[in-house]
Amino acid sequence: MKDLSSIEKKVQRELKNTASVNDLEKIQLAYLGRNGIINSLLREIKNIRPEERKQYGQKINELKNLITQSIETKRKELILSTDKQAIDVTLPGKPYPHGTLHPITYAIEEISRIFEKIGFVRMSYPEVEWEYYSFEALNMPKGHPARDDFETFYIDVPEHAKLAKMVLTPHTSSGQVREMLRLGGKPPIRMINIAKCYRRNWDATHAPMFYQFEGMVVDRGINITHLKGTIDYFAKNFFGPDREIRLRPHHFQFTEPSFETDISCNVCGGTGTVNGKKCRVCKSGWLELGGSGMVHPNVLRAGGIDPEVYTGWAFGFGPERCLMMKLGLSEIRDLYSGDIRFLKQF
Ligand code: DAH
């Protein structure tokens, strides 16, 4: 029994004097190895008087645990201290974490570039806007049911006699009449208005704050083929050269005729089926980009433009939606989550 406590003291002394992991391993082997001291003590058990064997065994086990723990503690100490010493000044430094622009910002830049290439002027109009430019000027008088679709946020300030209430702009179409007036009612107009919009919506494809990009062209002799050609040009440049677009009749107050604008699905190649099954992305071969149409004569008039002389078209699409279609995302809210793990993928 005496032996055991002197063994313990000896180990502690040896550990104290150990300066390398290599030496530590030698100590470990000497005490805990197959032919080490602990095992040889255990082999001694047969020479112990039977009534003392149990106690002897327990003591050895305690000693074994103590030695194991002491060795581990020492190992940690050694690793930490050698880490500190081993600074290799020739190694390259740790890269400093750096941010990137948000994927929506990249998408907006790309969209701007595509339209600027064909002579569109990038504009952005107020995010806090009058009801007049958001609705009345767009042929949606007060009380018109179409206004309900816009789920508008109203600002709690006194009403303007002519421009009515203040709102968070519910769509970039509010820039249409502003742009006509900016140019003094004098076409040609080729505008791409990209701005934040706000609506009271919250689901997988709608966030209360989102972007839209609104294209508008007004000049003499402008017709639907120009609209179609421009959207086709955009689709091929943003999504890829084999994408097609189609216009589907729809209704908007501020365009006549109006269209929903679709782009062929890249998953099924516009056929609507994959391996004989309905395409899980589009179900029909087409994906909706947004609304478009020929600018309504009342809207041209609100902008001081004579609809007998000039015609125009406009469209309003969402950069987030375009981005989601391009990257195959199904949750718009991920884009606004600020979650670095999500954003780092792009
Ligand atoms: N402003 C419409 C919306 O937010 C989209 C839209 C439809 C814009 C037709 C247009 C257009 O310019 O011609 O739902």
XYZ file of C-alpha atoms and ligand atoms in Angstrom:
360
model
C 0.000 0.000 0.000
C 2.809 2.397 0.855
C 4.257 1.689 -2.557
C 1.245 3.151 -4.257
C 1.538 6.612 -2.756
C 5.211 6.788 -3.593
C 4.382 5.808 -7.179
C 1.888 8.651 -7.307
C 4.435 11.150 -6.059
C 6.946 9.871 -8.595
C 4.580 10.345 -11.507
C 3.713 13.869 -10.444
C 7.368 14.719 -10.206
C 8.082 13.278 -13.635
C 5.169 15.101 -15.169
C 6.326 18.358 -13.689
C 9.703 17.942 -15.346
C 8.303 16.992 -18.738
C 8.649 19.631 -21.411
C 7.515 17.791 -24.549
C 4.619 15.685 -25.746
C 7.163 13.058 -26.762
C 8.422 12.652 -23.195
C 4.869 12.655 -21.971
C 4.111 9.690 -24.185
C 7.058 7.827 -22.747
C 5.678 8.406 -19.228
C 2.255 7.268 -20.342
C 3.713 4.060 -21.715
C 5.779 3.437 -18.596
C 2.772 3.680 -16.302
C -0.280 2.821 -18.339
C 1.151 0.674 -21.142
C 0.569 -3.040 -21.434
C 3.845 -3.777 -19.653
C 3.605 -0.651 -17.543
C 3.702 -0.234 -13.805
C -0.059 -0.288 -13.261
C -0.469 -3.599 -15.060
C 2.446 -5.132 -13.214
C 0.849 -4.026 -9.938
C -2.380 -5.685 -11.024
C -0.504 -8.875 -11.778
C 0.782 -8.798 -8.199
C -2.744 -9.227 -6.928
C -2.357 -12.988 -6.681
C 0.337 -12.510 -4.041
C -1.934 -10.417 -1.850
C -3.900 -11.974 1.010
C -7.423 -12.809 -0.196
C -9.214 -10.507 2.297
C -7.095 -7.543 1.156
C -7.386 -8.124 -2.561
C -10.519 -6.092 -3.108
C -9.129 -3.030 -1.398
C -5.834 -3.420 -3.224
C -7.608 -3.583 -6.579
C -9.601 -0.449 -5.813
C -6.496 1.498 -4.807
C -4.757 0.565 -8.030
C -7.733 1.655 -10.067
C -7.820 4.989 -8.278
C -4.140 5.441 -8.967
C -4.650 4.546 -12.607
C -7.436 7.149 -13.007
C -5.372 9.780 -11.295
C -2.377 9.141 -13.544
C -4.586 9.167 -16.663
C -6.092 12.522 -15.687
C -2.761 14.078 -14.776
C -1.274 13.025 -18.102
C -4.221 14.518 -20.047
C -3.995 17.801 -18.161
C -0.283 17.973 -18.857
C -0.869 17.166 -22.521
C -3.271 20.117 -22.878
C -0.819 22.390 -21.138
C 2.011 21.326 -23.425
C -0.047 21.715 -26.611
C -1.177 25.207 -25.624
C 2.288 26.375 -24.714
C 3.988 24.913 -27.780
C 1.292 26.575 -29.962
C 2.292 29.902 -28.520
C 5.943 29.306 -29.198
C 5.509 27.974 -32.708
C 4.744 31.121 -34.650
C 5.920 30.618 -38.189
C 6.304 34.145 -39.480
C 6.706 32.913 -43.048
C 3.156 31.520 -43.190
C 0.560 33.603 -45.052
C -1.706 35.609 -42.705
C -5.282 34.651 -41.909
C -7.550 36.225 -44.509
C -9.560 39.064 -43.027
C -13.302 38.333 -43.408
C -14.723 40.583 -46.076
C -18.300 41.190 -47.144
C -19.858 41.160 -50.594
C -22.765 43.006 -52.081
C -26.160 41.418 -51.552
C -27.423 39.141 -54.369
C -30.364 41.509 -54.924
C -27.913 44.371 -55.445
C -26.052 42.300 -58.040
C -29.335 41.461 -59.760
C -30.346 45.128 -59.867
C -26.966 46.109 -61.293
C -27.245 43.451 -63.960
C -30.782 44.525 -64.872
C -29.674 48.172 -65.099
C -26.767 47.252 -67.359
C -28.988 45.231 -69.680
C -31.413 48.118 -70.172
C -28.790 50.869 -70.236
C -27.152 49.049 -73.148
C -30.220 49.746 -75.265
C -30.562 53.368 -74.235
C -32.810 53.231 -71.180
C -32.252 55.865 -68.489
C -32.072 54.512 -64.942
C -34.379 56.412 -62.608
C -35.678 56.015 -59.096
C -38.619 57.897 -57.694
C -39.730 58.527 -54.096
C -40.347 55.586 -51.801
C -42.671 57.767 -49.768
C -45.098 58.854 -52.430
C -48.430 60.592 -52.901
C -51.538 58.583 -53.527
C -52.012 60.634 -56.671
C -48.916 59.282 -58.457
C -49.507 55.773 -57.119
C -53.155 55.550 -58.199
C -55.169 58.516 -59.558
C -52.574 59.400 -62.207
C -52.594 55.734 -63.215
C -56.301 55.696 -63.976
C -57.275 54.208 -60.601
C -59.628 56.729 -58.990
C -60.474 56.654 -55.259
C -62.652 53.719 -54.324
C -61.693 51.696 -57.405
C -61.534 48.019 -56.414
C -58.229 47.523 -58.313
C -56.585 49.652 -55.601
C -57.317 46.908 -53.078
C -54.811 44.664 -54.878
C -52.013 46.924 -53.772
C -52.458 46.418 -49.971
C -50.998 49.853 -49.395
C -49.277 51.268 -46.301
C -50.594 54.767 -45.543
C -48.537 57.413 -43.769
C -50.195 59.283 -40.935
C -49.748 62.876 -42.175
C -52.252 65.541 -43.310
C -53.667 65.017 -46.797
C -52.503 67.133 -49.723
C -55.373 68.989 -51.428
C -54.577 67.587 -54.891
C -52.150 64.688 -54.304
C -54.232 63.153 -51.445
C -52.653 60.876 -48.827
C -49.043 59.867 -48.425
C -48.215 56.203 -48.950
C -45.217 53.921 -49.109
C -45.096 53.463 -52.845
C -46.835 50.166 -53.644
C -45.295 49.824 -57.121
C -42.776 51.464 -59.419
C -45.591 52.425 -61.787
C -45.845 55.559 -59.626
C -42.749 56.732 -61.526
C -44.523 56.649 -64.909
C -46.317 59.988 -64.689
C -43.446 61.538 -62.708
C -41.083 60.671 -65.579
C -43.475 62.111 -68.197
C -43.730 65.331 -66.162
C -39.958 65.462 -65.571
C -39.517 65.579 -69.344
C -42.206 68.252 -69.629
C -44.543 65.856 -71.428
C -42.029 65.642 -74.298
C -41.137 62.122 -75.487
C -39.056 60.188 -76.394
C -39.019 58.429 -73.033
C -36.984 55.319 -72.295
C -36.989 54.830 -68.561
C -35.977 51.975 -66.289
C -37.194 52.821 -62.788
C -35.812 50.512 -60.100
C -36.971 51.158 -56.549
C -38.212 49.701 -53.302
C -41.929 49.067 -53.011
C -44.088 48.227 -50.026
C -47.214 46.128 -49.593
C -48.885 44.430 -46.683
C -47.926 40.888 -47.666
C -45.835 38.174 -46.045
C -45.455 34.695 -47.521
C -42.964 32.546 -49.424
C -43.117 34.751 -52.529
C -44.030 38.142 -50.981
C -42.182 40.366 -48.548
C -43.601 43.687 -47.260
C -40.587 45.493 -48.743
C -39.418 44.401 -52.155
C -38.061 45.838 -55.382
C -39.611 46.370 -58.759
C -38.143 47.468 -62.044
C -40.413 49.361 -64.347
C -39.626 49.876 -67.990
C -41.450 52.517 -69.976
C -41.102 53.717 -73.543
C -43.166 56.532 -75.037
C -42.677 57.920 -78.534
C -44.371 58.214 -81.897
C -45.365 54.890 -83.425
C -44.544 52.696 -80.413
C -46.452 49.404 -80.414
C -46.689 45.966 -78.821
C -43.934 44.447 -80.978
C -41.458 46.874 -79.358
C -42.671 45.760 -75.933
C -42.334 42.117 -76.835
C -38.931 42.577 -78.449
C -37.573 44.434 -75.436
C -38.786 41.876 -72.901
C -37.434 39.097 -75.087
C -34.058 40.883 -75.201
C -34.117 41.207 -71.406
C -35.092 37.554 -70.862
C -32.322 36.276 -73.136
C -29.696 38.501 -71.537
C -30.667 37.896 -67.935
C -31.736 34.250 -68.074
C -30.010 32.822 -71.137
C -30.225 32.789 -74.947
C -32.722 29.937 -75.251
C -35.452 31.517 -73.141
C -38.691 32.579 -74.835
C -41.352 34.992 -73.641
C -45.096 35.186 -74.199
C -47.757 37.790 -73.488
C -51.041 36.614 -71.972
C -54.117 38.916 -71.905
C -54.802 40.414 -68.471
C -56.201 43.574 -66.932
C -54.443 46.550 -65.375
C -56.063 49.967 -65.031
C -53.043 51.821 -66.367
C -52.454 49.822 -69.547
C -54.716 48.924 -72.441
C -54.331 46.272 -73.675
C -52.622 44.639 -70.656
C -50.659 41.416 -70.361
C -49.197 39.018 -67.909
C -45.698 38.375 -69.172
C -44.337 34.839 -68.987
C -40.927 33.347 -69.622
C -40.339 29.773 -70.745
C -39.291 27.479 -67.914
C -35.660 26.311 -68.019
C -36.339 23.125 -66.054
C -38.645 21.561 -68.691
C -37.491 23.702 -71.631
C -40.979 25.229 -71.950
C -42.708 21.890 -72.565
C -44.366 21.570 -69.122
C -43.236 17.950 -68.739
C -40.085 16.236 -67.514
C -39.732 12.500 -68.239
C -43.449 12.254 -68.920
C -44.360 13.960 -65.623
C -45.686 17.480 -65.022
C -42.767 19.911 -64.462
C -42.597 20.558 -60.714
C -41.344 24.122 -61.170
C -43.781 25.617 -63.678
C -46.462 22.922 -64.274
C -47.240 24.492 -67.673
C -43.968 25.335 -69.428
C -44.155 29.016 -68.453
C -43.241 31.139 -65.427
C -44.763 34.532 -64.691
C -42.409 37.524 -64.846
C -44.916 40.313 -64.156
C -47.348 42.753 -65.787
C -47.040 44.816 -68.940
C -49.104 46.619 -71.522
C -49.662 49.687 -73.695
C -49.818 52.835 -71.559
C -53.453 53.924 -71.137
C -54.357 57.236 -72.855
C -55.517 58.667 -69.491
C -52.055 58.005 -68.038
C -50.365 59.741 -70.970
C -52.718 62.702 -70.470
C -51.876 62.850 -66.736
C -48.243 63.153 -67.827
C -49.068 65.981 -70.240
C -48.622 63.817 -73.353
C -51.113 63.803 -76.231
C -52.261 60.186 -76.772
C -53.299 61.076 -80.342
C -49.660 61.763 -81.197
C -47.743 59.417 -78.913
C -48.082 55.840 -77.742
C -46.088 53.896 -75.204
C -45.674 50.678 -73.322
C -44.656 49.759 -69.809
C -43.879 46.719 -67.739
C -43.303 46.084 -64.041
C -41.258 43.079 -62.855
C -39.566 42.062 -59.613
C -35.772 41.675 -59.389
C -36.196 39.255 -56.469
C -38.535 37.100 -58.506
C -36.134 37.132 -61.457
C -33.259 36.264 -59.139
C -35.237 33.459 -57.516
C -36.085 32.035 -60.931
C -32.458 32.262 -61.979
C -31.057 30.643 -58.817
C -33.946 28.230 -58.244
C -35.016 29.720 -54.872
C -38.509 29.223 -53.482
C -38.453 31.588 -50.454
C -38.174 35.340 -51.011
C -37.805 35.839 -47.250
C -34.426 34.079 -47.284
C -33.145 36.994 -49.350
C -34.093 39.375 -46.551
C -33.102 37.182 -43.606
C -29.562 38.580 -43.340
C -28.385 35.042 -42.664
C -24.743 34.916 -43.725
C -24.852 31.130 -44.243
C -27.535 31.662 -46.890
C -25.923 34.693 -48.506
C -22.465 33.087 -48.733
C -23.771 30.564 -51.231
C -24.034 33.182 -53.971
N -47.636 47.873 -61.221
C -48.098 46.523 -61.400
C -48.023 45.777 -60.068
O -47.270 46.145 -59.244
C -47.263 45.793 -62.419
C -47.424 46.364 -63.781
C -48.387 45.877 -64.613
C -46.594 47.387 -64.233
C -48.555 46.345 -65.881
C -46.744 47.880 -65.514
C -47.727 47.357 -66.332
O -45.983 48.844 -66.007
O -47.867 47.846 -67.600
O -48.743 44.847 -59.893
